[in-house]
Structures are given as C-alpha cells and as structure tokens.
PDB file of C-alpha atoms in Angstrom:
ATOM      1  CA  MET A 169      31.680 254.038 101.936  1.00  0.00           C
ATOM      2  CA  THR A 170      28.966 251.439 102.043  1.00  0.00           C
ATOM      3  CA  GLU A 171      25.753 251.593 104.083  1.00  0.00           C
ATOM      4  CA  ALA A 172      27.158 249.094 106.770  1.00  0.00           C
ATOM      5  CA  ASP A 173      30.208 251.273 107.193  1.00  0.00           C
ATOM      6  CA  ARG A 174      28.139 254.507 107.684  1.00  0.00           C
ATOM      7  CA  LEU A 175      25.832 252.518 110.209  1.00  0.00           C
ATOM      8  CA  ALA A 176      28.898 251.260 112.190  1.00  0.00           C
ATOM      9  CA  GLN A 177      30.490 254.874 112.009  1.00  0.00           C
ATOM     10  CA  ARG A 178      27.156 256.397 113.424  1.00  0.00           C
ATOM     11  CA  ARG A 179      26.964 253.822 116.292  1.00  0.00           C
ATOM     12  CA  TRP A 180      30.695 254.323 117.136  1.00  0.00           C
ATOM     13  CA  PHE A 181      29.775 258.082 117.464  1.00  0.00           C
ATOM     14  CA  VAL A 182      26.807 257.267 119.606  1.00  0.00           C
ATOM     15  CA  LEU A 183      29.018 255.042 121.965  1.00  0.00           C
ATOM     16  CA  VAL A 184      31.627 257.718 122.446  1.00  0.00           C
ATOM     17  CA  GLY A 185      29.092 260.535 122.760  1.00  0.00           C
ATOM     18  CA  VAL A 186      27.449 258.532 125.753  1.00  0.00           C
ATOM     19  CA  ARG A 187      30.876 257.994 127.284  1.00  0.00           C
ATOM     20  CA  LEU A 188      31.759 261.818 127.027  1.00  0.00           C
ATOM     21  CA  ALA A 189      28.382 262.629 128.371  1.00  0.00           C
ATOM     22  CA  GLY A 190      29.040 260.375 131.505  1.00  0.00           C
ATOM     23  CA  VAL A 191      32.377 261.919 131.962  1.00  0.00           C
ATOM     24  CA  ALA A 192      30.907 265.299 131.737  1.00  0.00           C
ATOM     25  CA  GLY A 193      28.407 264.299 134.381  1.00  0.00           C
ATOM     26  CA  ALA A 194      31.100 263.014 136.589  1.00  0.00           C
ATOM     27  CA  VAL A 195      33.033 266.093 136.418  1.00  0.00           C
ATOM     28  CA  LEU A 196      29.871 268.110 137.278  1.00  0.00           C
ATOM     29  CA  GLY A 197      29.370 266.048 140.184  1.00  0.00           C
ATOM     30  CA  LEU A 198      32.915 266.451 141.387  1.00  0.00           C
ATOM     31  CA  VAL A 199      32.574 270.239 140.931  1.00  0.00           C
ATOM     32  CA  LEU A 200      29.497 270.216 142.902  1.00  0.00           C
ATOM     33  CA  ILE A 201      31.189 268.290 145.778  1.00  0.00           C
ATOM     34  CA  ALA A 202      34.123 270.466 145.863  1.00  0.00           C
ATOM     35  CA  ARG A 203      32.106 273.620 146.088  1.00  0.00           C
ATOM     36  CA  ALA A 204      29.319 272.454 148.386  1.00  0.00           C
ATOM     37  CA  TYR A 205      29.059 273.906 151.844  1.00  0.00           C
ATOM     38  CA  GLY A 206      26.464 271.538 153.317  1.00  0.00           C
ATOM     39  CA  TRP A 207      25.591 267.871 153.311  1.00  0.00           C
ATOM     40  CA  GLY A 208      22.829 268.088 150.790  1.00  0.00           C
ATOM     41  CA  PRO A 209      24.628 269.230 147.935  1.00  0.00           C
ATOM     42  CA  LYS A 210      27.433 266.813 148.672  1.00  0.00           C
ATOM     43  CA  ILE A 211      25.019 263.986 148.612  1.00  0.00           C
ATOM     44  CA  LEU A 212      23.586 265.090 145.534  1.00  0.00           C
ATOM     45  CA  GLY A 213      27.110 265.465 143.826  1.00  0.00           C
ATOM     46  CA  THR A 214      28.064 262.052 145.129  1.00  0.00           C
ATOM     47  CA  ALA A 215      24.771 260.695 143.699  1.00  0.00           C
ATOM     48  CA  ILE A 216      25.526 262.379 140.235  1.00  0.00           C
ATOM     49  CA  VAL A 217      29.072 260.887 140.373  1.00  0.00           C
ATOM     50  CA  LEU A 218      27.997 257.378 140.824  1.00  0.00           C
ATOM     51  CA  SER A 219      25.174 257.538 138.396  1.00  0.00           C
ATOM     52  CA  ALA A 220      27.454 259.100 135.733  1.00  0.00           C
ATOM     53  CA  MET A 221      30.044 256.103 136.392  1.00  0.00           C
ATOM     54  CA  ALA A 222      27.102 253.423 135.991  1.00  0.00           C
ATOM     55  CA  MET A 223      26.194 255.292 132.843  1.00  0.00           C
ATOM     56  CA  ILE A 224      29.864 255.099 131.424  1.00  0.00           C
ATOM     57  CA  ALA A 225      30.079 251.305 132.431  1.00  0.00           C
ATOM     58  CA  ILE A 226      26.616 249.938 131.414  1.00  0.00           C
ATOM     59  CA  VAL A 227      24.900 252.021 128.706  1.00  0.00           C
ATOM     60  CA  PRO A 228      27.624 251.632 125.956  1.00  0.00           C
ATOM     61  CA  ARG A 229      27.970 248.009 126.641  1.00  0.00           C
ATOM     62  CA  SER A 230      24.234 247.318 126.485  1.00  0.00           C
ATOM     63  CA  LEU A 231      24.038 249.325 123.212  1.00  0.00           C
ATOM     64  CA  ALA A 232      27.075 247.289 121.658  1.00  0.00           C
ATOM     65  CA  GLN A 233      25.261 243.922 122.668  1.00  0.00           C
ATOM     66  CA  ARG A 234      21.795 245.330 121.217  1.00  0.00           C
ATOM     67  CA  TRP A 235      23.553 246.174 118.009  1.00  0.00           C
ATOM     68  CA  ARG A 236      25.820 243.318 117.562  1.00  0.00           C
ATOM     69  CA  THR A 237      25.281 241.159 114.462  1.00  0.00           C
ATOM     70  CA  PRO A 238      23.350 238.120 115.234  1.00  0.00           C
ATOM     71  CA  THR A 239      25.258 234.707 114.415  1.00  0.00           C
ATOM     72  CA  GLU A 240      23.329 232.077 113.128  1.00  0.00           C
TER      73      GLU A 240
END
C-alpha cells in the first residue's frame, strides 16, 4: 500500500467517524427529547439534534473539499 493510499484511507476513516459522531449526537438528542418532562430539556434536545444534523451535513463536505487534490 502506497503512502497516498494510506492517507486516503485515514481520511476516509475520519469522514466516517465524523458522520458516526453526528448520528450518535442526534440519537442522544432524540433520547433527551423523549424522556424530558419540562420544556427546557426538550429545547436542549432539539438543539442537539439540529446541531448534529448540521455536523453530519457540513463537516464531512468541508473536510473533503479541503483535502481534495488541487487541479492545476
């Protein structure tokens, strides 16, 4: 395996890890919403879910764009 292949593999694992962390955050937020009795925890859970969804959508795309091979 070449150095470029190892680098690509590492970056792929980072992208997948970021997505999994976002999904875990969204699930945590949903659990918080489901078990909350008052409005405060429900609002917090909703904020966690929305931020996790944004993380799933934005962070991997920005990392991929940053790591993209420049075309000259």
